[in-house]
CSV table of C-alpha atoms and ligand atoms in Angstrom, one decimal:
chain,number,residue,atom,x,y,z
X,1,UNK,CA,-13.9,-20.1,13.0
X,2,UNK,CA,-11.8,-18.0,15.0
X,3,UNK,CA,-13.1,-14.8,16.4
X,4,UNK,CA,-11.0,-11.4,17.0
X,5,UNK,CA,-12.9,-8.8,18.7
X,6,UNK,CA,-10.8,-6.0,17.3
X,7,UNK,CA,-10.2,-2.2,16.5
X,8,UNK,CA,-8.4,-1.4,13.4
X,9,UNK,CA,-6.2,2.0,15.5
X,10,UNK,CA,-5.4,-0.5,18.3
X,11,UNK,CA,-1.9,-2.1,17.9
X,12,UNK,CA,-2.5,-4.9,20.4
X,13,UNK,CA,-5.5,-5.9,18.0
X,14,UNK,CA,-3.3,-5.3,15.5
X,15,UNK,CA,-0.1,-7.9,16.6
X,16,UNK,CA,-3.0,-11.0,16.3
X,17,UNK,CA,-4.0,-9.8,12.5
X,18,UNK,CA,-0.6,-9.9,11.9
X,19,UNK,CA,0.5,-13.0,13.1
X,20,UNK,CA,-2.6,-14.3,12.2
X,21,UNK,CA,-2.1,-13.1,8.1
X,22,UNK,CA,1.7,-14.1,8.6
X,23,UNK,CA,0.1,-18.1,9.3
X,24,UNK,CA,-2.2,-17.3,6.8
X,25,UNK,CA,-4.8,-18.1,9.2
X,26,UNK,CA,-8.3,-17.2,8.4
X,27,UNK,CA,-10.7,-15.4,11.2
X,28,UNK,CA,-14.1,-13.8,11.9
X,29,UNK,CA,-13.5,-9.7,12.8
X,30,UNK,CA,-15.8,-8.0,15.1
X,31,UNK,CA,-15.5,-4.5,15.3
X,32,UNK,CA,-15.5,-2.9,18.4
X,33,UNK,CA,-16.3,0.9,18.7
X,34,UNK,CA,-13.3,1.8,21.2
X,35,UNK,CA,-13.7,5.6,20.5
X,36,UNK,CA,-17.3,5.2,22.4
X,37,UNK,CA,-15.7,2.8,24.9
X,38,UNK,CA,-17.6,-0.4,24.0
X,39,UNK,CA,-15.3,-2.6,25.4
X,40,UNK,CA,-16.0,-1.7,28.8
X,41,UNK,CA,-19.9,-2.6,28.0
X,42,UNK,CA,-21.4,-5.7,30.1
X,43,UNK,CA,-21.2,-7.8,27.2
X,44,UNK,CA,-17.6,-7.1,26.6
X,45,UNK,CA,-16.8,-7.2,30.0
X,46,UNK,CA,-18.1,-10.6,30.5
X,47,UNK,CA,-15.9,-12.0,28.2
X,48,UNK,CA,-12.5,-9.6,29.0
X,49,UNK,CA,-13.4,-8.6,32.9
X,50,UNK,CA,-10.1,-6.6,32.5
X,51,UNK,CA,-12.1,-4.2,29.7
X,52,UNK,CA,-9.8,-4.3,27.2
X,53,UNK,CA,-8.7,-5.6,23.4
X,54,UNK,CA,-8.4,-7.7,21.6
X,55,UNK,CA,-10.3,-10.6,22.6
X,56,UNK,CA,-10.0,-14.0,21.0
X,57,UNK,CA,-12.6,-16.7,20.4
X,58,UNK,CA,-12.1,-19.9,18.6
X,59,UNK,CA,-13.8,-24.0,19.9
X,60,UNK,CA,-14.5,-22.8,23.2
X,61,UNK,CA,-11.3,-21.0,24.3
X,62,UNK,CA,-11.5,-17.8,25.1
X,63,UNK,CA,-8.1,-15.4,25.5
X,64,UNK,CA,-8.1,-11.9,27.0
X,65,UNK,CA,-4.5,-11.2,26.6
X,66,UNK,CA,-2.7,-10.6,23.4
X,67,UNK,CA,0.6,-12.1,24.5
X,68,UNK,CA,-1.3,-15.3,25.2
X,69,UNK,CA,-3.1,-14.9,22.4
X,70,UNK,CA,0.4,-14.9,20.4
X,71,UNK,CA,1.5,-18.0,22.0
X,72,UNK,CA,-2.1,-19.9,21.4
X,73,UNK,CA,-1.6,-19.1,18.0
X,74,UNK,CA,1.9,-20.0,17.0
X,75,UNK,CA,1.8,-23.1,18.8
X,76,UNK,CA,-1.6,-24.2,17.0
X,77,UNK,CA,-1.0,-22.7,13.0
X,78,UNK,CA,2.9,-22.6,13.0
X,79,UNK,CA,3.7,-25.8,11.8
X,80,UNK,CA,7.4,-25.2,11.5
X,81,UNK,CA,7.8,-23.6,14.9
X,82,UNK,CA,9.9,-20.8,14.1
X,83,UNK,CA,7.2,-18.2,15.8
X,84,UNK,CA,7.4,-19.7,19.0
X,85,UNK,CA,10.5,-22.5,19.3
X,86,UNK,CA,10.8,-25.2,21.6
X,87,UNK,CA,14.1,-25.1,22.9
X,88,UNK,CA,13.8,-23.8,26.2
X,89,UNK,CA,16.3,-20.9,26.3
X,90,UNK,CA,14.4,-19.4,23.2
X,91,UNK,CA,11.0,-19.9,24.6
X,92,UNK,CA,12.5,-18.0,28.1
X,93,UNK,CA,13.8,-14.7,25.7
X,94,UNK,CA,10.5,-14.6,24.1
X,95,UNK,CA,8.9,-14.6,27.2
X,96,UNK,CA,11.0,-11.7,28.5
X,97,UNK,CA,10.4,-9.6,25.5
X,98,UNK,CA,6.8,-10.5,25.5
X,99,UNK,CA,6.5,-9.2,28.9
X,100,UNK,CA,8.5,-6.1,28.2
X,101,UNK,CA,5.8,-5.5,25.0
X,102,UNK,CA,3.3,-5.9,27.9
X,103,UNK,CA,4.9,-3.5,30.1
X,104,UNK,CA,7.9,-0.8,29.4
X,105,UNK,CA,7.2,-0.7,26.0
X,106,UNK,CA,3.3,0.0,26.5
X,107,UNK,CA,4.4,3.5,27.5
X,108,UNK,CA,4.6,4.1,24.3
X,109,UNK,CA,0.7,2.9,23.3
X,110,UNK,CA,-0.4,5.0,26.6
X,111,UNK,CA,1.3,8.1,25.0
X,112,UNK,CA,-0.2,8.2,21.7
X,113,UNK,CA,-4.0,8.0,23.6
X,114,UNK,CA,-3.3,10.9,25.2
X,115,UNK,CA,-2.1,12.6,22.0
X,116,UNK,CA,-5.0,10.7,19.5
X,117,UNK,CA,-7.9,10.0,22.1
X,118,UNK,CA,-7.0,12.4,25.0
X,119,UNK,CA,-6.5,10.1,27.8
X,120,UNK,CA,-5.5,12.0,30.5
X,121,UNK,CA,-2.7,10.3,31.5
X,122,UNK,CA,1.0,12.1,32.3
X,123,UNK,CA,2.3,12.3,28.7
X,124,UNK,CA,6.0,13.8,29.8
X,125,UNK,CA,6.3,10.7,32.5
X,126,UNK,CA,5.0,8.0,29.6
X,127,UNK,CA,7.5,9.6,27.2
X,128,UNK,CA,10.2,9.0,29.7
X,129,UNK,CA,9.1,5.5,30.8
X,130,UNK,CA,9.0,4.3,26.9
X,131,UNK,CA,12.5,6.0,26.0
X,132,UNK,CA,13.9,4.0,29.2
X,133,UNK,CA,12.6,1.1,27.4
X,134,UNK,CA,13.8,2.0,23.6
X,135,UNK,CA,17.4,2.8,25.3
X,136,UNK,CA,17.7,-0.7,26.3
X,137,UNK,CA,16.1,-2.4,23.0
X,138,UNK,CA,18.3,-0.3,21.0
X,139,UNK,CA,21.3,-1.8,22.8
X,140,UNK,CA,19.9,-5.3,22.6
X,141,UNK,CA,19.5,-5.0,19.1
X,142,UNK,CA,23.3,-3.9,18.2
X,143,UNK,CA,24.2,-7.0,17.1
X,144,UNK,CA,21.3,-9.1,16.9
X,145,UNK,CA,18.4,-9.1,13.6
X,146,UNK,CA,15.6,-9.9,15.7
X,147,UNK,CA,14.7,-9.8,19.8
X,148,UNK,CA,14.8,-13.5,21.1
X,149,UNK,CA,16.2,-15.8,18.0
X,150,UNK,CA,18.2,-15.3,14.9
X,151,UNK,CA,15.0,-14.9,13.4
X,152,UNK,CA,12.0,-13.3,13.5
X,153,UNK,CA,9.6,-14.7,16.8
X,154,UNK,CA,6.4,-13.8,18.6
X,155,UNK,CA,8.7,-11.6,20.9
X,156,UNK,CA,9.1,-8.9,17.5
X,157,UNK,CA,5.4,-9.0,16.7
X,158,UNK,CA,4.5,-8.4,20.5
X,159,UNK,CA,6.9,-5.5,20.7
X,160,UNK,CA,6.6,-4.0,17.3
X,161,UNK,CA,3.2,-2.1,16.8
X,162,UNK,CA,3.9,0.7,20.2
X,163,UNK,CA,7.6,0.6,19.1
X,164,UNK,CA,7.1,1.5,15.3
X,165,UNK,CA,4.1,4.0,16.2
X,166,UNK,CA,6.1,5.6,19.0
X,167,UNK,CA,5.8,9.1,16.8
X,168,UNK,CA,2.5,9.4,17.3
X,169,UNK,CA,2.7,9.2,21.1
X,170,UNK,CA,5.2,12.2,20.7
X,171,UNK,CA,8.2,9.8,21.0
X,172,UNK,CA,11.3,9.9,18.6
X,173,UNK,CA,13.1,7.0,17.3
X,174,UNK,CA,16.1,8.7,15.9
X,175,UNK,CA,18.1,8.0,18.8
X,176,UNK,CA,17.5,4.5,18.5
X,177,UNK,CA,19.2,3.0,14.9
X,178,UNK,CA,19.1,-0.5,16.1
X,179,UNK,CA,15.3,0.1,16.2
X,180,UNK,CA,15.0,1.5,13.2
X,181,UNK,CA,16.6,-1.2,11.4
X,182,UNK,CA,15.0,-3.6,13.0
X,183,UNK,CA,11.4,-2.2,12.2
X,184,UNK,CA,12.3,-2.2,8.5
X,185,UNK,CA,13.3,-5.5,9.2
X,186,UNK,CA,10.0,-6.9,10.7
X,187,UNK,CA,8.1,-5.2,7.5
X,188,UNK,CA,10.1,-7.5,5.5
X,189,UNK,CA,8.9,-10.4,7.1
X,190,UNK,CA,7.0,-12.0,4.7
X,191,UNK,CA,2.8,-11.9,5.2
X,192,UNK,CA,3.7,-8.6,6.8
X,193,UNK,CA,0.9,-6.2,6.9
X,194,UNK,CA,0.7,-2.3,7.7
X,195,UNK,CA,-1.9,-0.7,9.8
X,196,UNK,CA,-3.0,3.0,9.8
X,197,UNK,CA,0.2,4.5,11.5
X,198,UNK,CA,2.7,1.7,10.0
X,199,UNK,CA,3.0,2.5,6.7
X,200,UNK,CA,4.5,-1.3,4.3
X,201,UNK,CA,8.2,-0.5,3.7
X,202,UNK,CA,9.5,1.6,1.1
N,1,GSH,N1,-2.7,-6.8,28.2
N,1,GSH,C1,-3.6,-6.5,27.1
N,1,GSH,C2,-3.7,-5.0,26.9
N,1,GSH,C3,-4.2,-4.6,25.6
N,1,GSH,C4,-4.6,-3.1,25.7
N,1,GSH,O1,-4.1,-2.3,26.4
N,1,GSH,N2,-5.5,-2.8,24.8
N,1,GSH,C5,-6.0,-1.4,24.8
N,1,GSH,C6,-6.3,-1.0,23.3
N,1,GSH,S1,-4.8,-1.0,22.4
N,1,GSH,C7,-7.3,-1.3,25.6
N,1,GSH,O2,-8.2,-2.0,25.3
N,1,GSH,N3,-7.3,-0.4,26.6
N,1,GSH,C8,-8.5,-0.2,27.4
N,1,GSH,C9,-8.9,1.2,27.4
N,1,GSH,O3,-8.1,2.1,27.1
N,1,GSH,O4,-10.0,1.5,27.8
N,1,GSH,C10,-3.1,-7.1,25.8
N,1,GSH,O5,-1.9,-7.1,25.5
N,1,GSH,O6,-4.0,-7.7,25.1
């Protein structure tokens, strides 16, 4: 049985519940108490030296990372392939926007722990890192449904939780309409679930 170490406000944990309720996959949830920093215990540390969540059990493999985690899981439950394609050119885009949902676009998480936990972090810097990122979405998105296919892929799930919570970090998404859309877009996918902070669509 697959096991998600996993707090419910994080939206990394939060990208493997929804793949994993999208491949109607069935898991084990451990909560971890975030809020007191239990991930950064010695027995979380052991199994994520990097101190952070989610973490992912299942038969032996263990993943630290939830971008891996995204990949382990469509290429294991997806028997159609659509969340992760083979053809080469695909599997290269989602890599690019998996990074970018592991980098510019994590701004955006950073922002909303200063404003929910209290990180002290440099909100007005994060603010401008993530609206460099959201520029450039937006434009990608003008004529495309979805990041890296003509449908939607790992590369929306892995960029979608700091995107469509931006508001909480302080961010605004009205500049971006291509964004918009396309987070109404990815709560239409069906198995979609919401979190605390992304409301199902209207
Ligand atoms: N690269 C990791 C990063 C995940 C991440 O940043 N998780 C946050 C919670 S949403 C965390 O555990 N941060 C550690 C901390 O703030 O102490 C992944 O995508 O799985």
């Amino acid at each position: 049985m697959i096991k998600l170490y996993d707090f419910e406000l994080s939206g990394s944990c939060y990208k493997i519940r929804l793949l994993m309720n999208i491949l109607n996959v069935k898991y084990e949830k451990v909560n971890v108490d975030f809020v007191n920093k239990e991930h950064r215990t010695e027995k979380y540390l052991k199994l994520n030296p990097f101190g952070s969540i989610p973490i992912f059990e299942e038969d032996g493999v263990l993943l630290r990372d939830s971008a891996g985690m995204l990949v382990y899981l469509a290429k294991k439950y997806d028997k159609k392939n659509t969340w992760y394609p083979e053809d080469p050119a695909t599997q290269g885009h989602i890599q690019e926007w998996l990074a970018t949902g592991s980098e510019g676009i994590m701004n955006s998480a950073a922002a909303r722990l200063v404003k929910i936990l209290n990180y002290p972090l440099d909100l007005p810097s994060l603010q401008t890192k993530a609206n460099a990122t959201f520029k450039i979405m937006d434009a990608h998105l003008a004529n495309r449904q979805f990041l890296a296919a003509d449908h939607a892929t790992i590369a929306d799930i892995a960029c979608f939780p700091y995107t469509a919570m931006a508001g909480e970090g302080g961010i605004d998404l009205k500049p971006y309409p291509n964004i918009l859309k396309w987070i109404d877009r990815v709560k239409k996918v069906p198995g979609f679930i919401p979190m605390p902070g992304i409301p199902a669509a209207a």
